[in-house]
PDB file of C-alpha atoms and ligand atoms in Angstrom:
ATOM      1  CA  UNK A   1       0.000   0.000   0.000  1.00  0.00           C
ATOM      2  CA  UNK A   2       2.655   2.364   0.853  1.00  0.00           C
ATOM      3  CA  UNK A   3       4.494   1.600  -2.333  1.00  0.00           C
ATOM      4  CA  UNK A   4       1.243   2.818  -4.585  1.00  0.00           C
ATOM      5  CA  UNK A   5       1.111   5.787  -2.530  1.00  0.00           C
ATOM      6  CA  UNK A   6       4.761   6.154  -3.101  1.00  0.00           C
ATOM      7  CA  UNK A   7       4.978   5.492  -7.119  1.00  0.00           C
ATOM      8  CA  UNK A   8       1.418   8.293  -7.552  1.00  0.00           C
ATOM      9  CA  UNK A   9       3.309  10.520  -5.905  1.00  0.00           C
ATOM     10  CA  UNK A  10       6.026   9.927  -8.332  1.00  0.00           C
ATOM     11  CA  UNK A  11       4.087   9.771 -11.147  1.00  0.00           C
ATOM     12  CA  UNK A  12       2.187  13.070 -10.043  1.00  0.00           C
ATOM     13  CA  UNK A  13       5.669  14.644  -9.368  1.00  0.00           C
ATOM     14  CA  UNK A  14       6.922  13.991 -12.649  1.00  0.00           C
ATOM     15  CA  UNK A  15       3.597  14.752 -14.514  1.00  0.00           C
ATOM     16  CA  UNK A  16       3.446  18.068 -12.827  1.00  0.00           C
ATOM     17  CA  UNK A  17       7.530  18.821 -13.758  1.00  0.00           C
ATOM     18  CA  UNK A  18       6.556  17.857 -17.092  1.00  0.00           C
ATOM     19  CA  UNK A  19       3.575  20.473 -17.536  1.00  0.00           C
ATOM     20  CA  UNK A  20       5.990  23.013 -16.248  1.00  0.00           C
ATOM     21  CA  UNK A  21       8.215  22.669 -18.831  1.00  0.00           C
ATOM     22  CA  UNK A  22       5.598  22.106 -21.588  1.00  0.00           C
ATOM     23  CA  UNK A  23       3.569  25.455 -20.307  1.00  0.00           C
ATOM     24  CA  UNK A  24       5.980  28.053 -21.403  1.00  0.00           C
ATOM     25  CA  UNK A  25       6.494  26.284 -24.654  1.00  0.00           C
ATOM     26  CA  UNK A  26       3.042  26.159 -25.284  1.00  0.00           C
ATOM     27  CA  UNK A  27       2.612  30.176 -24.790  1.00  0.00           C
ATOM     28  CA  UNK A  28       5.372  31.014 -26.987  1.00  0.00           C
ATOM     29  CA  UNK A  29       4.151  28.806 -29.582  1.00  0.00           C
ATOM     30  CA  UNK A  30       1.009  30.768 -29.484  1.00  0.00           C
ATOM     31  CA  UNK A  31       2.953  33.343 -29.121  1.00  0.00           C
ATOM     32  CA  UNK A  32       4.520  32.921 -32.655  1.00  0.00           C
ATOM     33  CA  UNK A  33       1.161  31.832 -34.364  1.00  0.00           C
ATOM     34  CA  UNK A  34      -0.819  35.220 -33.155  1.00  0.00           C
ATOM     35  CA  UNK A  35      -1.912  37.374 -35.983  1.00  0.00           C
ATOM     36  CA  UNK A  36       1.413  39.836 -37.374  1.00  0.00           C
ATOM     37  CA  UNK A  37       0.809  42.711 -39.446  1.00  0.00           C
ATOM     38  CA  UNK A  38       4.045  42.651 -42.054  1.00  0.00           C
ATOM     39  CA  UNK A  39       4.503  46.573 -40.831  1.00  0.00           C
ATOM     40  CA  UNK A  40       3.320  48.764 -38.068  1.00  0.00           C
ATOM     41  CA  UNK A  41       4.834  52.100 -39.760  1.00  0.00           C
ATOM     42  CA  UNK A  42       4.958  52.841 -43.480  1.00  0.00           C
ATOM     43  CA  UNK A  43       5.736  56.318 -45.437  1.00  0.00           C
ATOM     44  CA  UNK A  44       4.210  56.434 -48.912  1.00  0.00           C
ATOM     45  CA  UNK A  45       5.557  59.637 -50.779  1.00  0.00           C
ATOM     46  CA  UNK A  46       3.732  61.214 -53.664  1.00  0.00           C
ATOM     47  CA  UNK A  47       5.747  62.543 -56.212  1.00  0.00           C
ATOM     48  CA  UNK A  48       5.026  63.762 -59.588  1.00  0.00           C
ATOM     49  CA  UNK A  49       5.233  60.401 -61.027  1.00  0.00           C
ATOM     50  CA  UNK A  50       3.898  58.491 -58.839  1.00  0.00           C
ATOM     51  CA  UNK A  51       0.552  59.761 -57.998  1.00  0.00           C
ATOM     52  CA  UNK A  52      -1.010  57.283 -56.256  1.00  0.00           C
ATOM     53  CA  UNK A  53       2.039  55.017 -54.293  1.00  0.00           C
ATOM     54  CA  UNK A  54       0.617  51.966 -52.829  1.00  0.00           C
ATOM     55  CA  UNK A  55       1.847  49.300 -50.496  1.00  0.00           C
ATOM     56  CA  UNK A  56       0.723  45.542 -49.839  1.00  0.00           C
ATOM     57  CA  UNK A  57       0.145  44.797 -46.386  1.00  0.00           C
ATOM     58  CA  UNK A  58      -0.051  41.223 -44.876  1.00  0.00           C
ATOM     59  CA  UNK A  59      -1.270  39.601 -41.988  1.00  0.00           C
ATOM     60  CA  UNK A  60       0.049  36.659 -40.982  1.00  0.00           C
ATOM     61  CA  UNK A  61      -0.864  33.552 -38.727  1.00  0.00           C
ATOM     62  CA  UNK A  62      -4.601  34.843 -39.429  1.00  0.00           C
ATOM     63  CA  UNK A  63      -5.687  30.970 -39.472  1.00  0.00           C
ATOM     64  CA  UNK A  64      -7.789  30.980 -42.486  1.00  0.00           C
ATOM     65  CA  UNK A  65     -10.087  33.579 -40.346  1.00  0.00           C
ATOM     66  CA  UNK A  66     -11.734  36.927 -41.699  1.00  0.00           C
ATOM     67  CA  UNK A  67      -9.644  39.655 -41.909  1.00  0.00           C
ATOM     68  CA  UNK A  68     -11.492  43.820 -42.613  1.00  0.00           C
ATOM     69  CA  UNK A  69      -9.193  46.178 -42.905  1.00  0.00           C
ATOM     70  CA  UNK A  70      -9.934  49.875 -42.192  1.00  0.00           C
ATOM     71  CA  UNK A  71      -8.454  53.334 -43.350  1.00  0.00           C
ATOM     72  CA  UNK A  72      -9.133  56.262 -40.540  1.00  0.00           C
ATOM     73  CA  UNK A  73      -9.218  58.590 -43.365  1.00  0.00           C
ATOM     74  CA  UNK A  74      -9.788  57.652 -46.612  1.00  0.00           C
ATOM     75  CA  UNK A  75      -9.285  61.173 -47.843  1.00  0.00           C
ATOM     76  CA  UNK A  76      -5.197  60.241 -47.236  1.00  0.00           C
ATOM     77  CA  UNK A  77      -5.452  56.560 -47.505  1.00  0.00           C
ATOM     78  CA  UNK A  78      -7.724  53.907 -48.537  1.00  0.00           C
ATOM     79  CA  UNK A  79      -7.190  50.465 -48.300  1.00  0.00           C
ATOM     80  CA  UNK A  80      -8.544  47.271 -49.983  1.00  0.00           C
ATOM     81  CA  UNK A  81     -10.076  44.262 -49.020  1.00  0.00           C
ATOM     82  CA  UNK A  82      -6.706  42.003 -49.635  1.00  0.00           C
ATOM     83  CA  UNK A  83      -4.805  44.823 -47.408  1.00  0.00           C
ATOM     84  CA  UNK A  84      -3.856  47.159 -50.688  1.00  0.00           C
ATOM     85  CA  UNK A  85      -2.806  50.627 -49.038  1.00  0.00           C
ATOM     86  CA  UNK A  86      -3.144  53.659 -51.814  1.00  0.00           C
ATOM     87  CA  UNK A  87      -2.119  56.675 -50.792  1.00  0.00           C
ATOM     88  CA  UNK A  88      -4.416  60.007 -51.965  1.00  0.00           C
ATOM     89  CA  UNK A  89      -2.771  62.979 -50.617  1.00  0.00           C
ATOM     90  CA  UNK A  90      -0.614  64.639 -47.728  1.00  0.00           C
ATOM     91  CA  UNK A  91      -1.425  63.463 -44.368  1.00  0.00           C
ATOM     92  CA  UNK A  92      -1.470  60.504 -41.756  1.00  0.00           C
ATOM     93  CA  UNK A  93      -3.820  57.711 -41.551  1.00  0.00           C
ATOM     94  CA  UNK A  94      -3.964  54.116 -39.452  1.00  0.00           C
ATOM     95  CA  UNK A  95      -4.772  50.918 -41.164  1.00  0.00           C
ATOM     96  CA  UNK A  96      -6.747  48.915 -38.574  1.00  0.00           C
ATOM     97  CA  UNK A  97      -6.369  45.129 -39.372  1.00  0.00           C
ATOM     98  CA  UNK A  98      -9.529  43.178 -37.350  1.00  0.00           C
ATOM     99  CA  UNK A  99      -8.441  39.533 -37.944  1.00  0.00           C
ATOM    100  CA  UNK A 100     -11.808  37.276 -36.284  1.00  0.00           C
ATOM    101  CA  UNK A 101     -11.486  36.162 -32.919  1.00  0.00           C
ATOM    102  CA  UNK A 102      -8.031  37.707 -31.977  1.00  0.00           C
ATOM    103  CA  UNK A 103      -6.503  41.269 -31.551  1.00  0.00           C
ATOM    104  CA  UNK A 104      -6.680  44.371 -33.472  1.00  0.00           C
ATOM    105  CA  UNK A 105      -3.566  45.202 -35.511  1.00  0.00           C
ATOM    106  CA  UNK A 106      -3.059  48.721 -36.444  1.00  0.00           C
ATOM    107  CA  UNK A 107      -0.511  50.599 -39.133  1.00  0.00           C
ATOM    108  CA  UNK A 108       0.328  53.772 -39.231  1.00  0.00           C
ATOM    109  CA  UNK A 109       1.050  55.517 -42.589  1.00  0.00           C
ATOM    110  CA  UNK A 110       2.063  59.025 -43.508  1.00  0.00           C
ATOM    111  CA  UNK A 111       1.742  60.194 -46.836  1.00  0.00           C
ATOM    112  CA  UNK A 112       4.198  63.304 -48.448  1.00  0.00           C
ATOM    113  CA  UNK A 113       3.658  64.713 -50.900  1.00  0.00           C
ATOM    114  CA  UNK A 114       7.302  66.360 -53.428  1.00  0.00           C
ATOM    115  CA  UNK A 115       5.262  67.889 -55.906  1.00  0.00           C
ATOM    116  CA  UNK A 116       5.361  71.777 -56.157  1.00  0.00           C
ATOM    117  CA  UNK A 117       2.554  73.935 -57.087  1.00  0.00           C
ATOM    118  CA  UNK A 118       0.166  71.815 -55.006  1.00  0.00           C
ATOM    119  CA  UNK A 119      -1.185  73.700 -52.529  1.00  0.00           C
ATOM    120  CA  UNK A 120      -2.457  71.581 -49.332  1.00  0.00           C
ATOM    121  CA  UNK A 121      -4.204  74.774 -48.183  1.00  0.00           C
ATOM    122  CA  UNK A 122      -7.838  75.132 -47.896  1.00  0.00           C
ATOM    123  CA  UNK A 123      -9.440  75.630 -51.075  1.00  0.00           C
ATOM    124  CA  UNK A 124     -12.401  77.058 -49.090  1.00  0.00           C
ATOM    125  CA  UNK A 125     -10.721  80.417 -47.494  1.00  0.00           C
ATOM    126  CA  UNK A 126     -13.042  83.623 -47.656  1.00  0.00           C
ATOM    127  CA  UNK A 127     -10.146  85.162 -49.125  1.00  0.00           C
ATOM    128  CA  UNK A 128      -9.914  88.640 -46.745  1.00  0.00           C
ATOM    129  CA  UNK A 129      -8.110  91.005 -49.362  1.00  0.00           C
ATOM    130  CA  UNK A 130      -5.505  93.949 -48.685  1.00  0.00           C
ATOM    131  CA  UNK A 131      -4.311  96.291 -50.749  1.00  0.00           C
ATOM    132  CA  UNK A 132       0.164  96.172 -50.500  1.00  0.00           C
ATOM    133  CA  UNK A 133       1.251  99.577 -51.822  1.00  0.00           C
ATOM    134  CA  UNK A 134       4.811 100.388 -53.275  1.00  0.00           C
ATOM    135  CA  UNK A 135       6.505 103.522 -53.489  1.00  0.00           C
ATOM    136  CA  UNK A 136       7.457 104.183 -56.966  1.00  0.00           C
ATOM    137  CA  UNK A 137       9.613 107.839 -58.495  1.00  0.00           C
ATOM    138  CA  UNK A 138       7.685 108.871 -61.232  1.00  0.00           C
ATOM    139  CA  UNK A 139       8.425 112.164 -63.820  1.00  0.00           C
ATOM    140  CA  UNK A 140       5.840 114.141 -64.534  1.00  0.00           C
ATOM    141  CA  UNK A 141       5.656 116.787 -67.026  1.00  0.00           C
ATOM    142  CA  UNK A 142       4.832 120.480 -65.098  1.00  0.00           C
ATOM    143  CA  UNK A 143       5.003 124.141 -66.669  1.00  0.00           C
ATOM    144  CA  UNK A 144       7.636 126.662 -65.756  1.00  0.00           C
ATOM    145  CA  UNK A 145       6.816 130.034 -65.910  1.00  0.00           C
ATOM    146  CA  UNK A 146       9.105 132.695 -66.605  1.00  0.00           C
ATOM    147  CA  UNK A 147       8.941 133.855 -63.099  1.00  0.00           C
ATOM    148  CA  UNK A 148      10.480 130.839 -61.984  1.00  0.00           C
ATOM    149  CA  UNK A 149       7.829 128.937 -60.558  1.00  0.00           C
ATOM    150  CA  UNK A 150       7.043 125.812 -61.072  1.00  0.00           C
ATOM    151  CA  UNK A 151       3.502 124.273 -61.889  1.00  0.00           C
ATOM    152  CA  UNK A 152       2.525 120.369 -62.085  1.00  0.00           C
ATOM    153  CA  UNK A 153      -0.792 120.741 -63.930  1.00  0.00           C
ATOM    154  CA  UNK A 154      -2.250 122.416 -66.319  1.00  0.00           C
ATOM    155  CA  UNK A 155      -4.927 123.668 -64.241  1.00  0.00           C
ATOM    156  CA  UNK A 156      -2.458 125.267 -61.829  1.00  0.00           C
ATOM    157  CA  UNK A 157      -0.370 126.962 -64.799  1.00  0.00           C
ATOM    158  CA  UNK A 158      -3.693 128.481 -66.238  1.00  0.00           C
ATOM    159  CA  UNK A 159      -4.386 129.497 -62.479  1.00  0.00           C
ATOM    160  CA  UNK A 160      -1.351 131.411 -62.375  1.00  0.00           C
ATOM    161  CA  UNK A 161      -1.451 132.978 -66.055  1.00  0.00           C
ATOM    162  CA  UNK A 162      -4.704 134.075 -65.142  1.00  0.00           C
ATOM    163  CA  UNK A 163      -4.137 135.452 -62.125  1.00  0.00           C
ATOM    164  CA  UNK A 164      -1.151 137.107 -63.185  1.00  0.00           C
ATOM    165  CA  UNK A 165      -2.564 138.517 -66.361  1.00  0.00           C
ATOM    166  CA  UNK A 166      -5.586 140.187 -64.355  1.00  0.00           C
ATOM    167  CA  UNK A 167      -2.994 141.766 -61.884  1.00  0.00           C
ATOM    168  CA  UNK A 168      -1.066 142.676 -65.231  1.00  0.00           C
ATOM    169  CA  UNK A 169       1.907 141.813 -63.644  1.00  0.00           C
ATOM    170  CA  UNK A 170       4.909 141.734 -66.377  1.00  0.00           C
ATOM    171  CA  UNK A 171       7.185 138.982 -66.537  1.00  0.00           C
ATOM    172  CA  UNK A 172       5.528 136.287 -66.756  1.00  0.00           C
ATOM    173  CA  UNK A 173       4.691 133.640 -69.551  1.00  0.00           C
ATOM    174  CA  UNK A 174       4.968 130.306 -70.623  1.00  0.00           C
ATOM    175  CA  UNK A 175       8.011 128.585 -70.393  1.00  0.00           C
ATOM    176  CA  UNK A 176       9.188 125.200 -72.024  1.00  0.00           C
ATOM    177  CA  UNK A 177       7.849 122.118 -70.020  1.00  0.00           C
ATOM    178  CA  UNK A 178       9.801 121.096 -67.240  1.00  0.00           C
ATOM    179  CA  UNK A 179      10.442 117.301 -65.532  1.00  0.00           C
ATOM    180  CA  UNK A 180       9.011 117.020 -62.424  1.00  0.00           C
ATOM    181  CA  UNK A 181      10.449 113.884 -60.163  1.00  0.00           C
ATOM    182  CA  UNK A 182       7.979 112.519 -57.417  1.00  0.00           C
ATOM    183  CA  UNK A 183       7.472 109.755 -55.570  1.00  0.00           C
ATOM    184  CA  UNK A 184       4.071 108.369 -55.102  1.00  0.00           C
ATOM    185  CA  UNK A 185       2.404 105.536 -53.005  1.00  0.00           C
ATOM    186  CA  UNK A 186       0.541 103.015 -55.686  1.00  0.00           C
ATOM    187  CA  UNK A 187      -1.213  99.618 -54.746  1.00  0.00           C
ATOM    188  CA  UNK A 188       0.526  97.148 -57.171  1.00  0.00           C
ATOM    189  CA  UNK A 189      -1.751  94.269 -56.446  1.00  0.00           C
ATOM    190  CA  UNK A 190      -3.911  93.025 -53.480  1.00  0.00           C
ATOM    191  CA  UNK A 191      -3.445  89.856 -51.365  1.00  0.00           C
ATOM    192  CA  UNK A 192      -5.008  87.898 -49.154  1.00  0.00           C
ATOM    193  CA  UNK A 193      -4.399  88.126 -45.719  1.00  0.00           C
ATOM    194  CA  UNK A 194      -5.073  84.511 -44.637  1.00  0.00           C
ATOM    195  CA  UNK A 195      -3.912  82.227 -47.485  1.00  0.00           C
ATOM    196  CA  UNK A 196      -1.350  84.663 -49.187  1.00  0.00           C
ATOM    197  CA  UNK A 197      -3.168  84.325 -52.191  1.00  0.00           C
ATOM    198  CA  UNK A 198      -2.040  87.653 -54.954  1.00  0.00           C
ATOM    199  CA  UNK A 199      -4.679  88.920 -57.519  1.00  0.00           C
TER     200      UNK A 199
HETATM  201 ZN1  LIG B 201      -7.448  83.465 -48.922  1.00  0.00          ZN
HETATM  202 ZN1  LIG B 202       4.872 133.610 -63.313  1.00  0.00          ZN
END
């Protein structure tokens, strides 16, 4: 009797070492055969050949189960049902990989964008316009009389011969034309003060 006590307790002792060293086996095994996403971080970079750059993505160790795959903003990325990532335009997305039964895998992707002359600002601005003045010399053409003084317009000229001719003051008269230098403030286009935008 106290031999069959003493062999199960043998046989217990042995079958309990030998689940010990199975056990962590066991967990890395399943370990291994959980679901892997190929990447967890991709960049996809637009350029003026390549449009629309794509990657594959794979899951593995899915087990034959269902795998949906999600884009968190299909305006930057959208993805197919086989795990096709196309990128649209600059930006960041994640790919969510929902394999049945097990964990949720996630990828992130960030899309540039080389091409210049595409503008990533909004299209939509309520463009809020101001006027950007320049100084500029310009010459304009005045009337010296024979006093000596100088006139820019006509109408100022004609002011003076008048005026002079009524007080019949002598000395007077028209002189040749004269160049006037001055230096005026012009708006040479407007812009807009949120976007930039010139018109
Ligand atoms: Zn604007
Ligand atoms: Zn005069």
């Amino acid at each position: 009797m106290k031999n069959i006590i003493k062999k199960s307790i043998t046989v217990i002792t042995v079958f309990a070492i030998m689940l010990t060293l199975a056990m962590p086996v066991t967990a890395e095994a399943a370990a291994k055969k959980a679901p892997k996403l190929n990447k967890s971080k991709v960049t996809l970079t637009i350029t003026k050949k390549k449009t629309k750059p794509t990657v594959q993505l794979k899951v593995k160790n899915t087990a034959g189960k269902k795998v949906k795959w999600t884009s968190s903003n299909k305006k930057v990325v959208t993805v197919s049902k086989k795990g096709k990532v196309v990128a649209k335009k600059k930006g960041s997305a994640v790919i969510t990989v929902k394999v049945k039964g097990s964990k949720t895998l996630r990828c992130k992707v960030t899309v540039k964008d080389t091409r210049k002359n595409t503008s990533n600002k909004p299209v939509t601005c309520q463009h809020k316009w101001v006027k950007h003045y320049v100084e500029e010399t310009v010459t304009i053409t005045g009337s010296q009389c024979a006093c000596g003084q100088i006139f820019e317009t006509a109408e100022e000229w004609e002011a003076h011969s008048i005026e002079m001719g009524l007080n019949r003051e002598y000395g007077h008269g028209s002189v040749a034309s004269v160049d006037i230098p001055k230096t005026i403030t012009k708006c040479d286009y407007e812009y807009c003060e949120k976007c930039g935008v010139r018109k």
